[in-house]
Amino acid sequence: MGIFSKTCEYAVRAVFFIAQHTADGSRVGIKEIAVKIDSPEHFLAKILQDLSKRGIIQSVKGPNGGFYLDAQSLGRPLSDVIEAVDGGGIFRDCGLGLKECSSKNPCPLHHDFLDVRNRLQSMLESITIGQFNEDLNLGIVVLKK
Amino acid sequence: MGIFSKTCEYAVRAVFFIAQHTADGSRVGIKEIAVKIDSPEHFLAKILQDLSKRGIIQSVKGPNGGFYLDAQSLGRPLSDVIEAVDGGGIFRDCGLGLKECSSKNPCPLHHDFLDVRNRLQSMLESITIGQFNEDLNLGIVVLKK
DNA sequence: ACAATAAAAGACATTTTTATCTTTTATTGT
DNA sequence: ACAATAAAAGATAAAAATGTCTTTTATTGT
């Protein structure tokens, strides 16, 4: 198990891919996305349906339809995707699973974890969905393998 | 889902509890541990059996038996527990699930994740299993709720 | 030796996550 | 209107994680 669920990994990769391929206003289909990010097509479909419902990505049915991102979506922080898919638990929950862990009632790792989680969160909040488009085009960063 | 699996959360809480209660050389039974850290008894039993096999904790059967930690175990880094239970993936694997993600072939988040993972790892490597015994005795930190 | 104790081990059940396949609905171009 | 397209939705399945219960083995004190 990684930091995120499989679902979330697919979601982030797909969102980056959609961003890269629809910055010009076009759409991209589920089949192509699934192949290009190496994910199970129908499973990814569910994930994108959910993101679409939540307004994090956009979609249109029918010929020339597909998924895309409007200007607002391209500017969203990546943390929105993680929150939508995995929930915000990773940013907030106790590392040892205590429900009432807090600075008043801390687990042994509370303070150290607070630091790590805050870093993770501020990192994901400062990254936007669209910011890797150029690097992806140049092949400096990749979304599969 | 937290950063660690439930299994790993129980493992860490149990190990801290055993450390606190056996620093004097005595043993503590699975029943008491399970109650005091609020975990399913038989599930925790499996976890501790595994940690015992791996030499991370010690155990003896029979009357006055139970789990305990020798001096060496008390000085182990907490990262050993995480590695034993969840594997080292959390310290090494790509945040987006790419098998071949590296500085040569990075995912978009590679560099940022490297930083977060390294911090998490060095934090867990610098914490020892026995270091919270006093704070636990004083009630400054807790292992349940 | 024997009974009591407590971990080890085995078998099984439940829940959650991940994955696959089929049918329906909306949209487009002809 | 109609056929083609592509996402949405529904149903089902497989795998993994989590949880429960029972039996076995090792150890201790009498």
PDB file of C-alpha atoms in Angstrom, chain B:
ATOM      1  CA  MET B   1      -7.365   4.983   5.419  1.00  0.00           C
ATOM      2  CA  GLY B   2      -4.507   6.478   7.330  1.00  0.00           C
ATOM      3  CA  ILE B   3      -0.880   6.578   6.388  1.00  0.00           C
ATOM      4  CA  PHE B   4      -0.411   3.096   7.817  1.00  0.00           C
ATOM      5  CA  SER B   5      -2.624   0.031   7.648  1.00  0.00           C
ATOM      6  CA  LYS B   6      -4.823  -0.832  10.645  1.00  0.00           C
ATOM      7  CA  THR B   7      -2.492  -3.740  11.236  1.00  0.00           C
ATOM      8  CA  CYS B   8       0.436  -1.385  11.495  1.00  0.00           C
ATOM      9  CA  GLU B   9      -1.407   1.038  13.754  1.00  0.00           C
ATOM     10  CA  TYR B  10      -2.212  -1.790  16.168  1.00  0.00           C
ATOM     11  CA  ALA B  11       1.366  -3.031  15.948  1.00  0.00           C
ATOM     12  CA  VAL B  12       2.908   0.304  16.873  1.00  0.00           C
ATOM     13  CA  ARG B  13       0.457   0.953  19.685  1.00  0.00           C
ATOM     14  CA  ALA B  14       1.028  -2.543  21.051  1.00  0.00           C
ATOM     15  CA  VAL B  15       4.795  -2.250  20.848  1.00  0.00           C
ATOM     16  CA  PHE B  16       4.722   1.045  22.734  1.00  0.00           C
ATOM     17  CA  PHE B  17       2.459  -0.505  25.329  1.00  0.00           C
ATOM     18  CA  ILE B  18       4.682  -3.540  25.773  1.00  0.00           C
ATOM     19  CA  ALA B  19       7.693  -1.265  26.080  1.00  0.00           C
ATOM     20  CA  GLN B  20       6.039   0.739  28.804  1.00  0.00           C
ATOM     21  CA  HIS B  21       4.935  -2.302  30.794  1.00  0.00           C
ATOM     22  CA  THR B  22       7.942  -4.551  30.534  1.00  0.00           C
ATOM     23  CA  ALA B  23      10.854  -2.191  31.031  1.00  0.00           C
ATOM     24  CA  ASP B  24      11.176  -3.812  34.455  1.00  0.00           C
ATOM     25  CA  GLY B  25      11.633  -7.289  32.951  1.00  0.00           C
ATOM     26  CA  SER B  26       8.081  -8.538  33.438  1.00  0.00           C
ATOM     27  CA  ARG B  27       5.697  -9.747  30.757  1.00  0.00           C
ATOM     28  CA  VAL B  28       2.305  -8.606  29.617  1.00  0.00           C
ATOM     29  CA  GLY B  29      -0.445 -10.763  28.130  1.00  0.00           C
ATOM     30  CA  ILE B  30      -2.278 -10.360  24.845  1.00  0.00           C
ATOM     31  CA  LYS B  31      -5.596  -9.789  26.591  1.00  0.00           C
ATOM     32  CA  GLU B  32      -4.374  -6.848  28.594  1.00  0.00           C
ATOM     33  CA  ILE B  33      -2.588  -5.330  25.611  1.00  0.00           C
ATOM     34  CA  ALA B  34      -5.667  -5.626  23.418  1.00  0.00           C
ATOM     35  CA  VAL B  35      -7.867  -3.952  26.012  1.00  0.00           C
ATOM     36  CA  LYS B  36      -5.431  -1.189  26.810  1.00  0.00           C
ATOM     37  CA  ILE B  37      -4.759  -0.196  23.218  1.00  0.00           C
ATOM     38  CA  ASP B  38      -8.330  -0.912  22.118  1.00  0.00           C
ATOM     39  CA  SER B  39      -7.706  -3.483  19.414  1.00  0.00           C
ATOM     40  CA  PRO B  40      -9.346  -6.821  18.461  1.00  0.00           C
ATOM     41  CA  GLU B  41      -7.619  -9.403  20.632  1.00  0.00           C
ATOM     42  CA  HIS B  42      -7.154 -12.261  18.194  1.00  0.00           C
ATOM     43  CA  PHE B  43      -6.234 -10.006  15.349  1.00  0.00           C
ATOM     44  CA  LEU B  44      -3.585  -8.374  17.474  1.00  0.00           C
ATOM     45  CA  ALA B  45      -2.387 -11.822  18.511  1.00  0.00           C
ATOM     46  CA  LYS B  46      -1.520 -12.594  14.896  1.00  0.00           C
ATOM     47  CA  ILE B  47       0.339  -9.342  14.546  1.00  0.00           C
ATOM     48  CA  LEU B  48       2.391  -9.901  17.678  1.00  0.00           C
ATOM     49  CA  GLN B  49       3.122 -13.501  16.697  1.00  0.00           C
ATOM     50  CA  ASP B  50       4.597 -12.174  13.509  1.00  0.00           C
ATOM     51  CA  LEU B  51       6.641  -9.484  15.254  1.00  0.00           C
ATOM     52  CA  SER B  52       7.845 -12.133  17.683  1.00  0.00           C
ATOM     53  CA  LYS B  53       8.983 -14.421  14.851  1.00  0.00           C
ATOM     54  CA  ARG B  54      10.892 -11.539  13.352  1.00  0.00           C
ATOM     55  CA  GLY B  55      12.616 -10.848  16.649  1.00  0.00           C
ATOM     56  CA  ILE B  56      11.187  -7.373  17.021  1.00  0.00           C
ATOM     57  CA  ILE B  57       9.420  -8.324  20.223  1.00  0.00           C
ATOM     58  CA  GLN B  58       9.931 -11.247  22.582  1.00  0.00           C
ATOM     59  CA  SER B  59       7.429 -13.715  24.025  1.00  0.00           C
ATOM     60  CA  VAL B  60       7.203 -16.704  26.322  1.00  0.00           C
ATOM     61  CA  LYS B  61       4.359 -19.195  26.611  1.00  0.00           C
ATOM     62  CA  GLY B  62       2.817 -20.588  29.741  1.00  0.00           C
ATOM     63  CA  PRO B  63       2.083 -19.214  33.201  1.00  0.00           C
ATOM     64  CA  ASN B  64       3.641 -15.837  33.819  1.00  0.00           C
ATOM     65  CA  GLY B  65       4.325 -15.761  30.116  1.00  0.00           C
ATOM     66  CA  GLY B  66       3.460 -12.980  27.742  1.00  0.00           C
ATOM     67  CA  PHE B  67       5.153 -10.430  25.572  1.00  0.00           C
ATOM     68  CA  TYR B  68       8.105  -8.284  26.508  1.00  0.00           C
ATOM     69  CA  LEU B  69      11.032  -6.405  25.037  1.00  0.00           C
ATOM     70  CA  ASP B  70      14.674  -6.999  25.750  1.00  0.00           C
ATOM     71  CA  ALA B  71      17.156  -4.151  25.964  1.00  0.00           C
ATOM     72  CA  GLN B  72      18.079  -4.423  22.314  1.00  0.00           C
ATOM     73  CA  SER B  73      14.446  -4.335  21.220  1.00  0.00           C
ATOM     74  CA  LEU B  74      13.738  -1.295  23.351  1.00  0.00           C
ATOM     75  CA  GLY B  75      16.439   0.547  21.437  1.00  0.00           C
ATOM     76  CA  ARG B  76      15.197  -0.368  17.982  1.00  0.00           C
ATOM     77  CA  PRO B  77      13.938   2.369  15.707  1.00  0.00           C
ATOM     78  CA  LEU B  78      10.204   2.468  15.197  1.00  0.00           C
ATOM     79  CA  SER B  79      10.796   2.224  11.460  1.00  0.00           C
ATOM     80  CA  ASP B  80      11.665  -1.454  12.011  1.00  0.00           C
ATOM     81  CA  VAL B  81       8.111  -2.090  13.151  1.00  0.00           C
ATOM     82  CA  ILE B  82       6.635  -0.297  10.157  1.00  0.00           C
ATOM     83  CA  GLU B  83       8.937  -2.157   7.771  1.00  0.00           C
ATOM     84  CA  ALA B  84       8.053  -5.482   9.367  1.00  0.00           C
ATOM     85  CA  VAL B  85       4.308  -4.915   9.135  1.00  0.00           C
ATOM     86  CA  ASP B  86       3.613  -2.732   6.122  1.00  0.00           C
ATOM     87  CA  GLY B  87       6.900  -3.221   4.314  1.00  0.00           C
ATOM     88  CA  GLY B  88       9.142  -0.370   3.347  1.00  0.00           C
ATOM     89  CA  GLY B  89       6.935   0.751   0.475  1.00  0.00           C
ATOM     90  CA  ILE B  90       5.831   3.843   2.297  1.00  0.00           C
ATOM     91  CA  PHE B  91       9.467   4.981   2.434  1.00  0.00           C
ATOM     92  CA  ARG B  92      10.255   4.149  -1.150  1.00  0.00           C
ATOM     93  CA  ASP B  93       7.307   3.683  -3.497  1.00  0.00           C
ATOM     94  CA  CYS B  94       6.096   6.248  -5.987  1.00  0.00           C
ATOM     95  CA  GLY B  95       3.219   8.360  -4.708  1.00  0.00           C
ATOM     96  CA  LEU B  96       1.353   7.812  -7.960  1.00  0.00           C
ATOM     97  CA  GLY B  97       1.980   4.071  -8.080  1.00  0.00           C
ATOM     98  CA  LEU B  98       4.540   4.004 -10.902  1.00  0.00           C
ATOM     99  CA  LYS B  99       6.845   1.011 -10.729  1.00  0.00           C
ATOM    100  CA  GLU B 100       9.802   2.663 -12.398  1.00  0.00           C
ATOM    101  CA  CYS B 101       9.511   6.148 -10.993  1.00  0.00           C
ATOM    102  CA  SER B 102      12.958   7.580 -10.265  1.00  0.00           C
ATOM    103  CA  SER B 103      14.959  10.750 -10.654  1.00  0.00           C
ATOM    104  CA  LYS B 104      15.729   9.559 -14.195  1.00  0.00           C
ATOM    105  CA  ASN B 105      12.113   8.732 -14.987  1.00  0.00           C
ATOM    106  CA  PRO B 106      10.061  10.788 -12.528  1.00  0.00           C
ATOM    107  CA  CYS B 107       6.341  11.111 -12.056  1.00  0.00           C
ATOM    108  CA  PRO B 108       5.169  14.708 -11.702  1.00  0.00           C
ATOM    109  CA  LEU B 109       5.299  14.499  -7.916  1.00  0.00           C
ATOM    110  CA  HIS B 110       8.555  12.623  -7.644  1.00  0.00           C
ATOM    111  CA  HIS B 111      10.691  15.349  -6.153  1.00  0.00           C
ATOM    112  CA  ASP B 112       8.100  16.631  -3.752  1.00  0.00           C
ATOM    113  CA  PHE B 113       7.296  13.134  -2.559  1.00  0.00           C
ATOM    114  CA  LEU B 114      10.903  12.249  -2.107  1.00  0.00           C
ATOM    115  CA  ASP B 115      11.130  15.031   0.412  1.00  0.00           C
ATOM    116  CA  VAL B 116       8.019  14.002   2.340  1.00  0.00           C
ATOM    117  CA  ARG B 117       8.964  10.327   2.382  1.00  0.00           C
ATOM    118  CA  ASN B 118      12.481  11.044   3.516  1.00  0.00           C
ATOM    119  CA  ARG B 119      11.206  13.158   6.347  1.00  0.00           C
ATOM    120  CA  LEU B 120       8.803  10.457   7.413  1.00  0.00           C
ATOM    121  CA  GLN B 121      11.531   7.847   7.250  1.00  0.00           C
ATOM    122  CA  SER B 122      14.147   9.812   9.168  1.00  0.00           C
ATOM    123  CA  MET B 123      11.547  10.671  11.767  1.00  0.00           C
ATOM    124  CA  LEU B 124      10.619   7.012  12.257  1.00  0.00           C
ATOM    125  CA  GLU B 125      14.251   5.966  12.230  1.00  0.00           C
ATOM    126  CA  SER B 126      15.107   8.453  14.943  1.00  0.00           C
ATOM    127  CA  ILE B 127      12.326   7.344  17.289  1.00  0.00           C
ATOM    128  CA  THR B 128      13.027   4.304  19.438  1.00  0.00           C
ATOM    129  CA  ILE B 129      10.473   1.843  20.683  1.00  0.00           C
ATOM    130  CA  GLY B 130      11.279   2.582  24.294  1.00  0.00           C
ATOM    131  CA  GLN B 131      11.566   6.324  24.217  1.00  0.00           C
ATOM    132  CA  PHE B 132       7.999   7.118  25.234  1.00  0.00           C
ATOM    133  CA  ASN B 133       7.920   4.961  28.339  1.00  0.00           C
ATOM    134  CA  GLU B 134       8.166   7.865  30.700  1.00  0.00           C
ATOM    135  CA  ASP B 135       5.646  10.024  28.858  1.00  0.00           C
ATOM    136  CA  LEU B 136       3.261   7.066  28.839  1.00  0.00           C
ATOM    137  CA  ASN B 137       3.739   6.555  32.571  1.00  0.00           C
ATOM    138  CA  LEU B 138       3.032  10.226  33.170  1.00  0.00           C
ATOM    139  CA  GLY B 139      -0.009  10.197  30.912  1.00  0.00           C
ATOM    140  CA  ILE B 140       1.475  12.888  28.717  1.00  0.00           C
ATOM    141  CA  VAL B 141       0.824  10.680  25.711  1.00  0.00           C
ATOM    142  CA  VAL B 142      -1.803   7.967  25.221  1.00  0.00           C
ATOM    143  CA  LEU B 143      -2.350   4.778  23.228  1.00  0.00           C
ATOM    144  CA  LYS B 144      -6.115   4.598  23.029  1.00  0.00           C
ATOM    145  CA  LYS B 145      -9.092   6.803  22.122  1.00  0.00           C
TER     146      LYS B 145
END
